[in-house]
Backbone as numpy.savetxt, mean C-alpha at the origin, in Angstrom:
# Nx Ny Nz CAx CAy CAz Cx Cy Cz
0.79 12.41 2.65 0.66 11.54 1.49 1.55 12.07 0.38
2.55 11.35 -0.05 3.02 11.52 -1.54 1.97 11.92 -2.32
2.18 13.40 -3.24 1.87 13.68 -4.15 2.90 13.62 -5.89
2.20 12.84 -6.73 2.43 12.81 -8.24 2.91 14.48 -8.76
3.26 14.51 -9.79 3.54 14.95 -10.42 3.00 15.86 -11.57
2.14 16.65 -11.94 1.63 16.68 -13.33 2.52 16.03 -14.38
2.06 15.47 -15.34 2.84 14.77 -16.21 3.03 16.18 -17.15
2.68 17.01 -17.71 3.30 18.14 -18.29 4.41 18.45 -17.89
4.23 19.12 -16.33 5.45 19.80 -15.44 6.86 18.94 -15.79
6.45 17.56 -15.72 7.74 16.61 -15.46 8.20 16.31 -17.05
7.30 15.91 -18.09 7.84 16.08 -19.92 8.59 17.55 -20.31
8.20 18.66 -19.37 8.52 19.68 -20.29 10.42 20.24 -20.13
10.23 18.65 -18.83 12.05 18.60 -18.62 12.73 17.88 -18.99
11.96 16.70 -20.26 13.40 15.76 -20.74 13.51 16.73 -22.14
14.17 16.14 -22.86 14.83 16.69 -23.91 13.66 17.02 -25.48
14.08 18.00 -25.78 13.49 18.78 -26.55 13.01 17.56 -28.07
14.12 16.65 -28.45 13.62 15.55 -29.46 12.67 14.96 -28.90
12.30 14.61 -27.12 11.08 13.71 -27.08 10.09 13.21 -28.30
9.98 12.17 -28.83 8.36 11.66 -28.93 7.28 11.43 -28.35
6.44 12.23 -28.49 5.19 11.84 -27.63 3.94 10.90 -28.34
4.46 10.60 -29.63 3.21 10.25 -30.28 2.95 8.44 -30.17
3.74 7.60 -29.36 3.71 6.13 -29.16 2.57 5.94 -28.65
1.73 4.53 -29.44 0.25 4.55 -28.16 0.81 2.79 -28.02
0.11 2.56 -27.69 0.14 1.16 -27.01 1.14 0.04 -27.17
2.28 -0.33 -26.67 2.96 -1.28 -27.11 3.31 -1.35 -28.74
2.90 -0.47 -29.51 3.46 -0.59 -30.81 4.44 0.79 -30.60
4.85 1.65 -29.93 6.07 2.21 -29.70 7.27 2.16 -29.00
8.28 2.68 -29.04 8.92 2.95 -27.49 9.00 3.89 -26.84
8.48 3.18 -25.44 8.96 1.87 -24.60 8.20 0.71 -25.24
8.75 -0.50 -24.50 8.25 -1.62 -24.91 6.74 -1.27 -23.33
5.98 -2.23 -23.29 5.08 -2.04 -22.26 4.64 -3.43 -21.55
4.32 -3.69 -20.72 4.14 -5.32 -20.32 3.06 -4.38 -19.09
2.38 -5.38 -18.57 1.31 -4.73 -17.50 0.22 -6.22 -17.09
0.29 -6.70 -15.72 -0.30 -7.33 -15.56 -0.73 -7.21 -13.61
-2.32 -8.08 -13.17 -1.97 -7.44 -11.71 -3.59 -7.39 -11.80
-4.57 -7.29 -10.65 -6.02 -7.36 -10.50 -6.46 -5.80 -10.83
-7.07 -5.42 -11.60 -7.76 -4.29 -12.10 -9.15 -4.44 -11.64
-9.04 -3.69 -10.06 -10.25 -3.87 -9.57 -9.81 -2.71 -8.19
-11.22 -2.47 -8.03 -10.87 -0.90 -6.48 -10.29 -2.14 -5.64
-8.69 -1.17 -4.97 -8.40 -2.01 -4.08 -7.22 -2.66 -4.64
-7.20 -3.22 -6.01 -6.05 -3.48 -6.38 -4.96 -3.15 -7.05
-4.23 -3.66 -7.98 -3.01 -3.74 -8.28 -2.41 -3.78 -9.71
-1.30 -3.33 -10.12 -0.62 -3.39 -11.40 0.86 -3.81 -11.46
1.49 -4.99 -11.61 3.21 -4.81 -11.83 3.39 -4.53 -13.49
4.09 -4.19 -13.64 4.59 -3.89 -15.14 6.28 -3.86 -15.43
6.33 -4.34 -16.87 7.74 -3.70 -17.01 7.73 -2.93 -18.45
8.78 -2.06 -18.25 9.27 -0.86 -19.63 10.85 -0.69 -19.76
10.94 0.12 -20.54 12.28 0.69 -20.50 13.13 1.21 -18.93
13.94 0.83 -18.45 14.71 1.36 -17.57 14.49 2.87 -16.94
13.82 3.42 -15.94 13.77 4.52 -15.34 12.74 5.56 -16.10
11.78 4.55 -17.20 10.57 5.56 -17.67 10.04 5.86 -16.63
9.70 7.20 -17.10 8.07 8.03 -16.31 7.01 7.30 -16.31
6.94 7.05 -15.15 5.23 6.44 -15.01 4.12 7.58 -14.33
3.30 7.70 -15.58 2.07 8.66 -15.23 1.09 7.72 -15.44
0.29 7.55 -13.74 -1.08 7.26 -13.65 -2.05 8.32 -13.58
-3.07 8.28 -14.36 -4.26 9.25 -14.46 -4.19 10.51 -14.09
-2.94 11.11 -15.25 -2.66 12.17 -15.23 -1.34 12.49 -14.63
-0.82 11.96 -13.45 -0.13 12.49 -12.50 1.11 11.43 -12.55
2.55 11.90 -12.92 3.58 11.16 -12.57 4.00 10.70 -11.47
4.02 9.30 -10.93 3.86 9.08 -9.90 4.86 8.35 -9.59
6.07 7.65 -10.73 6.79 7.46 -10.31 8.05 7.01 -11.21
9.08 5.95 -11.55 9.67 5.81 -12.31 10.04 4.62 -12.05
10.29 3.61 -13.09 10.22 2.46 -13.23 12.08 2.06 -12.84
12.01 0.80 -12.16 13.80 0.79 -11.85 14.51 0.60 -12.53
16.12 0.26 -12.26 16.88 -0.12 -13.16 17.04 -0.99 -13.83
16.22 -1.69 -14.04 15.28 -2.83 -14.36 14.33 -2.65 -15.29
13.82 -1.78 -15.25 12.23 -1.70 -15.78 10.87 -1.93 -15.25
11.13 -2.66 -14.06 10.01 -2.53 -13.08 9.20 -1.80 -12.70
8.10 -1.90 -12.30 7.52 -0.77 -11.38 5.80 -1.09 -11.23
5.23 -0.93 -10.17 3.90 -1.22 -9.51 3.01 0.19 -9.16
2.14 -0.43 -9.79 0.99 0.64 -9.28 0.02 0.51 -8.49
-0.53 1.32 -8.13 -1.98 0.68 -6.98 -3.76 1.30 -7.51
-4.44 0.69 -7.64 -5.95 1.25 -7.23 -6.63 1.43 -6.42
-7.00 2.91 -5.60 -7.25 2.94 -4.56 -8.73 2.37 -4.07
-9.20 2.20 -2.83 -10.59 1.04 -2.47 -11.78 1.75 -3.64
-11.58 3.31 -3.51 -12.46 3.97 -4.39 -12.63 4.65 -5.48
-11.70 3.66 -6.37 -11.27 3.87 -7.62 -12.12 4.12 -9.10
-11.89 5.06 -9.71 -13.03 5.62 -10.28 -12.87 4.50 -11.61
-13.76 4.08 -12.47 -14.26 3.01 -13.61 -13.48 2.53 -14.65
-12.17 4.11 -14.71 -10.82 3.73 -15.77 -9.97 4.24 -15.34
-8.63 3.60 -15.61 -7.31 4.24 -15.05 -6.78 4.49 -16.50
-5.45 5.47 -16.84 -5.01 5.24 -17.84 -3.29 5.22 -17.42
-2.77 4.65 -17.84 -1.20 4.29 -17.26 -0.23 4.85 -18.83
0.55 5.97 -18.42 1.29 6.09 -19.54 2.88 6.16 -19.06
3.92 5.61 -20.45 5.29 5.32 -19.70 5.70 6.14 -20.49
6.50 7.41 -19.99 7.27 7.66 -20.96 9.00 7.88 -20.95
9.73 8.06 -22.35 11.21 7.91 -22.22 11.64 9.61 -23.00
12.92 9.63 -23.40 13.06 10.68 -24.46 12.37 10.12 -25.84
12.25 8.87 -25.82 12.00 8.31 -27.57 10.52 7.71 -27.75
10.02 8.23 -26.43 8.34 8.14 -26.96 7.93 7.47 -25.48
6.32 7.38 -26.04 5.67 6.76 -24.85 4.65 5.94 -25.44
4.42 4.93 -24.02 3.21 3.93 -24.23 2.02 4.00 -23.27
1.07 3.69 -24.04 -0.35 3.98 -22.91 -1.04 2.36 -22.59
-1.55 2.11 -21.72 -2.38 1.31 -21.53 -4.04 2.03 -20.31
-4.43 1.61 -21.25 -5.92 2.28 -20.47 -6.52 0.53 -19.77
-7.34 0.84 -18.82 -8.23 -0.15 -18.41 -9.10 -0.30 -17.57
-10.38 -1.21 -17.88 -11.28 -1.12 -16.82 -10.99 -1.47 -15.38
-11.34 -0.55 -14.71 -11.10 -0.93 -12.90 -12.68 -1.31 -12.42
-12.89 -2.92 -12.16 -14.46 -3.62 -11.48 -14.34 -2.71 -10.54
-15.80 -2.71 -10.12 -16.14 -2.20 -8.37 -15.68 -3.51 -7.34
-15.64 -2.86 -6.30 -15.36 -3.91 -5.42 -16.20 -4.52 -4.60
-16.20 -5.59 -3.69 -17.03 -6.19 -3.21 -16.70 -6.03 -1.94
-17.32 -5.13 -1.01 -17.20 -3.96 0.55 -18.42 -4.98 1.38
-18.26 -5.05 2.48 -18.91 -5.48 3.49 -19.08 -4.13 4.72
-20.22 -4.39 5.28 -21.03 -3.15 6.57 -19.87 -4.09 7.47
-19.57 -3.79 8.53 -18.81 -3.85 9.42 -19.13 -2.83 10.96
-19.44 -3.46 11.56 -20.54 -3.29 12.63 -19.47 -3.83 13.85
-18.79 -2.48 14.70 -18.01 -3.22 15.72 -18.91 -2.32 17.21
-19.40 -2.37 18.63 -19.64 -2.31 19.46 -18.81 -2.39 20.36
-19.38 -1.43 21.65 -18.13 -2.19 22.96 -16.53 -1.14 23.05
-16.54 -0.51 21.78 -15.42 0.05 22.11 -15.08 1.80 22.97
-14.27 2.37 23.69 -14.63 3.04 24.49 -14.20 4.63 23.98
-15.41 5.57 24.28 -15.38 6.65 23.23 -14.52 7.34 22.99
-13.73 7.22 23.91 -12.16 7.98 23.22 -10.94 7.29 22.26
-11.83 6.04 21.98 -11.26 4.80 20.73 -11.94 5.70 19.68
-13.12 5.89 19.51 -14.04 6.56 18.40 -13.70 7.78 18.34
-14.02 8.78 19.55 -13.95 10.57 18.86 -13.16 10.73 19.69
-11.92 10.50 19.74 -10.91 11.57 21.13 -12.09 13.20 20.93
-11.62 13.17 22.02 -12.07 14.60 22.75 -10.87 15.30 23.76
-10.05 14.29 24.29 -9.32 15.19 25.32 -8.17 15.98 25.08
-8.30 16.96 24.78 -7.16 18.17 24.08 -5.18 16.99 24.55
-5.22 16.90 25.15 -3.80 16.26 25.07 -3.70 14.64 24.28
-4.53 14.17 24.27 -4.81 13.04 23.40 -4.54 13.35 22.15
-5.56 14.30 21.65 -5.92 15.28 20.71 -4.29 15.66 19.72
-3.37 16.25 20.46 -2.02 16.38 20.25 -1.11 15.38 19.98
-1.54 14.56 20.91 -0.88 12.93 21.09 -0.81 12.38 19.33
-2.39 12.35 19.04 -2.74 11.60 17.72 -1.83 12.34 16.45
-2.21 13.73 16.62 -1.55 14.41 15.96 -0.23 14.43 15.49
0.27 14.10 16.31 2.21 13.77 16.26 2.14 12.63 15.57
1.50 11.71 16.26 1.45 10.27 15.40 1.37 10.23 14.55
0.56 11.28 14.01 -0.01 11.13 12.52 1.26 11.85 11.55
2.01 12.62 12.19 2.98 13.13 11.53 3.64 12.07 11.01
4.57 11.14 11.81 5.20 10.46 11.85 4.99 9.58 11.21
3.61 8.74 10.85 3.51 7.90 10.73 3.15 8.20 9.41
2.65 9.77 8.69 2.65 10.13 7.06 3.75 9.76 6.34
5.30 10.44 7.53 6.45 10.04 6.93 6.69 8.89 6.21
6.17 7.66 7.24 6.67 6.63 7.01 5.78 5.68 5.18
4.21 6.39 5.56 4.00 5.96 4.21 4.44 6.30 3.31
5.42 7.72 3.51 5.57 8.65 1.87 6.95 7.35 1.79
7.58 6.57 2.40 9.23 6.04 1.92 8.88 5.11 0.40
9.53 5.51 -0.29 9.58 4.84 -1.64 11.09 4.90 -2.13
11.48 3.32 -1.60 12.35 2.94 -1.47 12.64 2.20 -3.25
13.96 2.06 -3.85 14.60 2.19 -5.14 14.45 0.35 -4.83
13.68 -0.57 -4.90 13.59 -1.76 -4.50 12.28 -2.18 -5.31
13.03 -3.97 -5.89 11.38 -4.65 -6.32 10.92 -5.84 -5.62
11.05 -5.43 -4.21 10.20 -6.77 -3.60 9.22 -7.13 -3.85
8.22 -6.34 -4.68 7.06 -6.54 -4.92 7.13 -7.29 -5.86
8.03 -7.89 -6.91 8.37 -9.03 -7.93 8.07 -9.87 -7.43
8.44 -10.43 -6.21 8.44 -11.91 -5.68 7.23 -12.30 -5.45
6.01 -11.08 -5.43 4.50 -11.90 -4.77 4.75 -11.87 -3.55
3.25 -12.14 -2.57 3.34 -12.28 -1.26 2.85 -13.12 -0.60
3.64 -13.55 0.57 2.86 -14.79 0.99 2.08 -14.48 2.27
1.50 -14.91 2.65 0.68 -14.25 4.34 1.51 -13.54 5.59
1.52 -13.01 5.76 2.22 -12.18 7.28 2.20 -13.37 8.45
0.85 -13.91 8.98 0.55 -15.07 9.31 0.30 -15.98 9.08
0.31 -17.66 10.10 0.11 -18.75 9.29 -1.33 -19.04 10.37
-2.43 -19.92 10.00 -3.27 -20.45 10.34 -4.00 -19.41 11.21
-4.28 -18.11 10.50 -5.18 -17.23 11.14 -6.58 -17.39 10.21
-7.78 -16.87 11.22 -9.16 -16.80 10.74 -9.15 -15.45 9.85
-9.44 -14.95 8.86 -9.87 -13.18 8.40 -11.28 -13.07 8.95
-11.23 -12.25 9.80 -12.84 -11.98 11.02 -12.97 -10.64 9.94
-12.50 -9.82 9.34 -12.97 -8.93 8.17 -11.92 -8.56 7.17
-12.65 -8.22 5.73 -12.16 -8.48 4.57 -11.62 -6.51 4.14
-10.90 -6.68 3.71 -10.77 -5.32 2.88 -11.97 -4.28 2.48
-11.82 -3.01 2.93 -12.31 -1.97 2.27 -13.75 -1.66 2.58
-14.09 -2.27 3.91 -15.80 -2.73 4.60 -16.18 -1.77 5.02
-17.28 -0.94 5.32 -17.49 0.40 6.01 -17.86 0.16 6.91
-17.11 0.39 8.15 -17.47 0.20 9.52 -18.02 1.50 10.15
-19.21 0.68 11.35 -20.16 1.01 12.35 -19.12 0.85 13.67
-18.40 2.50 13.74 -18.41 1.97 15.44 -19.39 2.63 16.51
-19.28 1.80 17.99 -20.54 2.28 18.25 -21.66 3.09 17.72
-22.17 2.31 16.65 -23.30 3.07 15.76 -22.98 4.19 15.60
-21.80 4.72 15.39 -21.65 6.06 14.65 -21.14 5.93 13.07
-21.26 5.65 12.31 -20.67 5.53 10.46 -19.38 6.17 10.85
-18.37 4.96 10.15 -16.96 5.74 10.18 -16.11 5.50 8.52
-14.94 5.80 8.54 -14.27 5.50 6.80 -14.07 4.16 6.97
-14.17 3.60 5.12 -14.19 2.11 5.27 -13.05 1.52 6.20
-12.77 0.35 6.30 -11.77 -0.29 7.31 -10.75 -0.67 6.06
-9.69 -0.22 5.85 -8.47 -0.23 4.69 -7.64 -1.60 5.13
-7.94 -2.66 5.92 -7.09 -3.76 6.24 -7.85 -4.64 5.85
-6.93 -5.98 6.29 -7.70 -7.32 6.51 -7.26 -7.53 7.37
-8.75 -7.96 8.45 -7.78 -8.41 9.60 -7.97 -10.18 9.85
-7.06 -10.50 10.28 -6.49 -11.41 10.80 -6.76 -12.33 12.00
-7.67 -12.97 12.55 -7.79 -12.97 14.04 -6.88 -14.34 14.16
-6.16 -13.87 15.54 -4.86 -15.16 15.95 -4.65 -14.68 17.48
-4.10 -16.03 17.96 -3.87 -15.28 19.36 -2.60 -14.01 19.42
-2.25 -13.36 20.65 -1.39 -12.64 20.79 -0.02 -13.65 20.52
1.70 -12.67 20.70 2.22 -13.33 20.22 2.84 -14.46 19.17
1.59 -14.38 18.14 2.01 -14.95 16.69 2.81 -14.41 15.93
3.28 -15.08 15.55 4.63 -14.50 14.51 3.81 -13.54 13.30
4.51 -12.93 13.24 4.36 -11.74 12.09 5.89 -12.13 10.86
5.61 -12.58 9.89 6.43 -12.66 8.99 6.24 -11.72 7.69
7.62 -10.70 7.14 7.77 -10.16 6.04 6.56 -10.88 4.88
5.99 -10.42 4.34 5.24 -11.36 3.05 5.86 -10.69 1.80
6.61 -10.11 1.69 7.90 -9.73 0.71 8.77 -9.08 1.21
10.10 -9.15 0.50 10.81 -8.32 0.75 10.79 -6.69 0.90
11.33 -6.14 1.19 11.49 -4.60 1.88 12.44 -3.96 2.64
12.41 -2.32 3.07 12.85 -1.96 3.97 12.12 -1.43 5.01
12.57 -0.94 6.16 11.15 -1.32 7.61 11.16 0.42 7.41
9.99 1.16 6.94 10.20 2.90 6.76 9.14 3.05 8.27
8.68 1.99 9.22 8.39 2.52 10.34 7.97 1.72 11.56
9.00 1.94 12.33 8.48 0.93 13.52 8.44 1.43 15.13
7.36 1.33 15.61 7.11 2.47 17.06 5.69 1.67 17.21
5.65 1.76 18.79 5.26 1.01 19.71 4.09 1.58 20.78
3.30 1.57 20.97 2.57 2.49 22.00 1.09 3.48 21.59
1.44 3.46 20.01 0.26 4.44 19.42 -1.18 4.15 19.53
-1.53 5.47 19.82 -3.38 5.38 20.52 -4.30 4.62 19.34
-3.89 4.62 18.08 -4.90 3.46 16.89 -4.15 2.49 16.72
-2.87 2.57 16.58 -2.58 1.50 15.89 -1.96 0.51 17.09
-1.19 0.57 18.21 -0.25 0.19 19.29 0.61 -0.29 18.80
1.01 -1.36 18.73 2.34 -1.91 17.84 2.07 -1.36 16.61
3.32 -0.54 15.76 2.75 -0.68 14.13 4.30 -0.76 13.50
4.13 -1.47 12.95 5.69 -1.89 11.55 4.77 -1.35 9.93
5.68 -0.38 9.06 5.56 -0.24 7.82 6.81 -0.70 7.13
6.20 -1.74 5.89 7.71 -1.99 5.06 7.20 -1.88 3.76
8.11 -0.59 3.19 8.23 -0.46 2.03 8.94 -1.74 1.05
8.09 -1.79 0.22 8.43 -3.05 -0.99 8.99 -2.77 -2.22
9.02 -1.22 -2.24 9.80 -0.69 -3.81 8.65 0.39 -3.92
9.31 1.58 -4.13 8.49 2.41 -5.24 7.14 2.69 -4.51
7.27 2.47 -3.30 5.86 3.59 -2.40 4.87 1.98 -1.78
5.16 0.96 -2.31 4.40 0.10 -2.22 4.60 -0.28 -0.50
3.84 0.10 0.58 3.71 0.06 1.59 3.07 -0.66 2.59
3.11 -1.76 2.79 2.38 -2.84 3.97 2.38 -2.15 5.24
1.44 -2.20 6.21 1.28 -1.53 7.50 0.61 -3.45 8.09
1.35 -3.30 9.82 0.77 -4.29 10.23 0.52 -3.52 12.08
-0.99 -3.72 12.46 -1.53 -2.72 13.06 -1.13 -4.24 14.18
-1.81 -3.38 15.72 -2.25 -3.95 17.19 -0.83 -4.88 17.83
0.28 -4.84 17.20 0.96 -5.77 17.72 1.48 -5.40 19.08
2.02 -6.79 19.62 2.56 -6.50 20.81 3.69 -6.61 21.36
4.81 -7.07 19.66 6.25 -6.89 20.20 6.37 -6.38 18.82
7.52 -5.93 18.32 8.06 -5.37 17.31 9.80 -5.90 17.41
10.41 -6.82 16.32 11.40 -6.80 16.20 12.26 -6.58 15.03
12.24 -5.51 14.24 12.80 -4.96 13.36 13.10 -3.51 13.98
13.79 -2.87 13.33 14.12 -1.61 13.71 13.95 -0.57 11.99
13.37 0.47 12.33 13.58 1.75 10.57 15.02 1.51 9.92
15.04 1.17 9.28 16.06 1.52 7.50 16.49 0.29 7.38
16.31 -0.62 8.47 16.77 -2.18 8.29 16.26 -3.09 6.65
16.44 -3.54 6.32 16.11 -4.69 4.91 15.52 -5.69 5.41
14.37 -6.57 5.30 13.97 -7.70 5.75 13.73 -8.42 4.29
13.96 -9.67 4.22 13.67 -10.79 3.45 12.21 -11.49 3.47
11.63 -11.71 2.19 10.45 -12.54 2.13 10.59 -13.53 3.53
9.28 -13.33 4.68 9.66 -14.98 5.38 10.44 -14.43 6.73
10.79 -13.33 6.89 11.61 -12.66 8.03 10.60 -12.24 8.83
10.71 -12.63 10.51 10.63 -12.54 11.41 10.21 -10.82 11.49
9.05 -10.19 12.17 9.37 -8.37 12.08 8.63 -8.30 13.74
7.48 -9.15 13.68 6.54 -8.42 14.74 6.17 -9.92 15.91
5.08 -9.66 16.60 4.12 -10.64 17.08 3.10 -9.71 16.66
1.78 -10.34 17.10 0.10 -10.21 17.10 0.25 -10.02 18.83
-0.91 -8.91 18.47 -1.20 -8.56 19.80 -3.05 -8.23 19.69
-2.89 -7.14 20.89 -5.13 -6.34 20.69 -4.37 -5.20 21.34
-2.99 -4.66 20.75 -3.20 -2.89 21.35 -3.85 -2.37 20.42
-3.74 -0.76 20.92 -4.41 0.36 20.32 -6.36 -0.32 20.46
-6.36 0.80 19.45 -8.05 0.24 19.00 -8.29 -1.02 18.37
-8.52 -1.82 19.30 -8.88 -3.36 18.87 -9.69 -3.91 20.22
-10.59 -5.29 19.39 -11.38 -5.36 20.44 -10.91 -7.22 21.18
-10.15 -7.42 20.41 -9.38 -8.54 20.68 -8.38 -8.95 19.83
-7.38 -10.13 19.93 -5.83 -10.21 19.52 -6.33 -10.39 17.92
-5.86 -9.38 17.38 -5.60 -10.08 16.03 -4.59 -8.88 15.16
-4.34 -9.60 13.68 -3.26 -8.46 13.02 -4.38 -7.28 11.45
-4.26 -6.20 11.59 -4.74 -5.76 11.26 -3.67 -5.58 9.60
-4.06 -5.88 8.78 -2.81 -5.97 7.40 -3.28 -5.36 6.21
-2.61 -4.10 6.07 -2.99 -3.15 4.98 -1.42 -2.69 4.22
-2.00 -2.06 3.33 -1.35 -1.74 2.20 -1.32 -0.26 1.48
-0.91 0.50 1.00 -1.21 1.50 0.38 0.58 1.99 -0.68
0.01 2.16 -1.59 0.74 2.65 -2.72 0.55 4.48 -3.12
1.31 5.38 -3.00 1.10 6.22 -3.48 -0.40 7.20 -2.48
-0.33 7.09 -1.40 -1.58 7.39 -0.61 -2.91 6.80 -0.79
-2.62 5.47 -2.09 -3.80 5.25 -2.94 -4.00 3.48 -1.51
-4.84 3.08 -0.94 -5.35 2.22 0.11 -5.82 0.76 -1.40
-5.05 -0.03 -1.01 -5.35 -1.42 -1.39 -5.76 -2.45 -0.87
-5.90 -3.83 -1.06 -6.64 -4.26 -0.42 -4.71 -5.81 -0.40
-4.26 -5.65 0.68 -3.08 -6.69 0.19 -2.85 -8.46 -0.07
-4.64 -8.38 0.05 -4.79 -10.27 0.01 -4.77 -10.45 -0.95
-4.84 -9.52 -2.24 -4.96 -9.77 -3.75 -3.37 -9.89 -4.44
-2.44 -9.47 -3.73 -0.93 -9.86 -3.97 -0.68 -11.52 -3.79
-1.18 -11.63 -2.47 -0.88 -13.15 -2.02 -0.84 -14.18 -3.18
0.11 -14.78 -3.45 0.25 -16.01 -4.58 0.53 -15.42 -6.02
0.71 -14.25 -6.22 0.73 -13.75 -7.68 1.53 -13.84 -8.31
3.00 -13.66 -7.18 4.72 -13.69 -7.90 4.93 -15.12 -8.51
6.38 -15.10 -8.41 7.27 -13.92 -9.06 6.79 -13.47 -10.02
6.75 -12.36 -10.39 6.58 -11.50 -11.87 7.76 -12.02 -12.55
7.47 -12.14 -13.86 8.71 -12.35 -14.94 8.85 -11.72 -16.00
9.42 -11.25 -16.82 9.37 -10.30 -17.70 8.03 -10.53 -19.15
């Protein structure tokens, strides 16, 4: 997981005139901030060109050449965030309430115990690698604002059989909430970009996920699309809002065809149905 910054460590390296004393939109930077303030969701904003963005404490990232830049709230996001931008000529804060979210029990059966607790020392290794690989691919925070445009569905005319951030029962053992939405559609459904991006991971075969594509959207903002059963994008490629990446499949851990569609910013787990319809952002 990408780790932030202390915001000290990273101020005590711009220039010695800094202002630190700007609070809210009555300094500079200028500050704009809009996006669902709720566990699970989301922030786009714009500022000055390449300010420091420190969320709750920790610099996490820097706004583009543009002024852009997105933040995330993770499913278990504590009651206030505080968002500060800063430049050499001052900074701006915006504080705000983050709602609780609305989590569903999630109760799946039937699946076979080395889906739930691997146990077999080479499996065991197997996952492990995966997991390497597949950290990589969330840490890519790519210099890009696809996340401007809003998102439109990955799929068209699928059922959601479960909602974001639910704490699932497998075989009656309590496991971590379920960080997707899934999707149920037959196999072979098109998988379409729901913004623009670059593809930071695509591999085929993995014991949770089986098909899995990650596309970075700018600045850490990361879509994962789980169980598929073809993959046609390839890593560092660019895809367009509306571009062709995957099909729907039921590999890995799944108990039938559907697309499993998550999100995460900054290691922080979102919920990505709350993007759907929001764009374009405008200044």
């Amino acid at each position: 997981m990408a780790r932030g910054l202390s915001r000290r460590a990273v101020l005590a390296a711009l220039p010695l005139s800094a202002s630190l004393t700007g609070i809210a939109r009555a300094a500079a930077p200028g500050l704009t901030l809009s996006g669902k303030f709720v566990q699970g969701g989301y922030a786009v904003g714009r500022t000055t060109p390449r300010a420091l963005i420190d969320v709750d404490g920790l610099v996490q990232t820097t706004a583009s050449a543009n002024g852009w830049f997105v933040i995330g709230f993770d499913r278990d996001a504590l009651p206030a965030s505080r968002l500060t931008v800063t430049t050499p000529d001052g900074s701006a804060i915006d504080e705000r309430t983050i709602a609780v979210g609305d989590f569903d029990i999630q109760r799946i059966d039937g699946l076979p115990p080395e889906q739930v607790t691997p146990t077999d020392p080479a499996l065991l290794e197997r996952i492990t690698a995966e997991n390497v690989r597949k950290v990589a691919g969330f840490a890519s925070q790519a210099d890009l604002e696809g996340f401007r445009d809003g998102f439109i569905l990955p799929v068209v005319g699928a059922r959601r059989s479960a909602r974001f951030g639910g704490q699932r029962i497998l075989n009656g053992e309590p496991k971590r909430p379920h960080y997707g939405v899934d999707l149920a559609t037959p196999v072979g459904t098109p998988v379409r970009a729901p913004a623009g991006g670059v593809i930071a991971f695509a591999e085929t075969g993995l014991h949770y996920e089986g098909g899995l594509v990650l596309v970075d959207h700018g600045q850490g903002l990361v879509t994962a699309y789980l169980h598929l059963s073809k993959i046609l994008v390839t890593t560092g490629t660019y895809v367009k809002q509306g571009q062709l990446i995957a099909q729907t499949g039921k590999e890995g851990r799944a108990t039938g065809p559907h697309l499993c569609w998550r999100m995460k910013w900054r290691g922080r787990n979102l919920d990505p149905s709350l993007l759907v319809g929001a764009g374009p952002f405008q200044a």
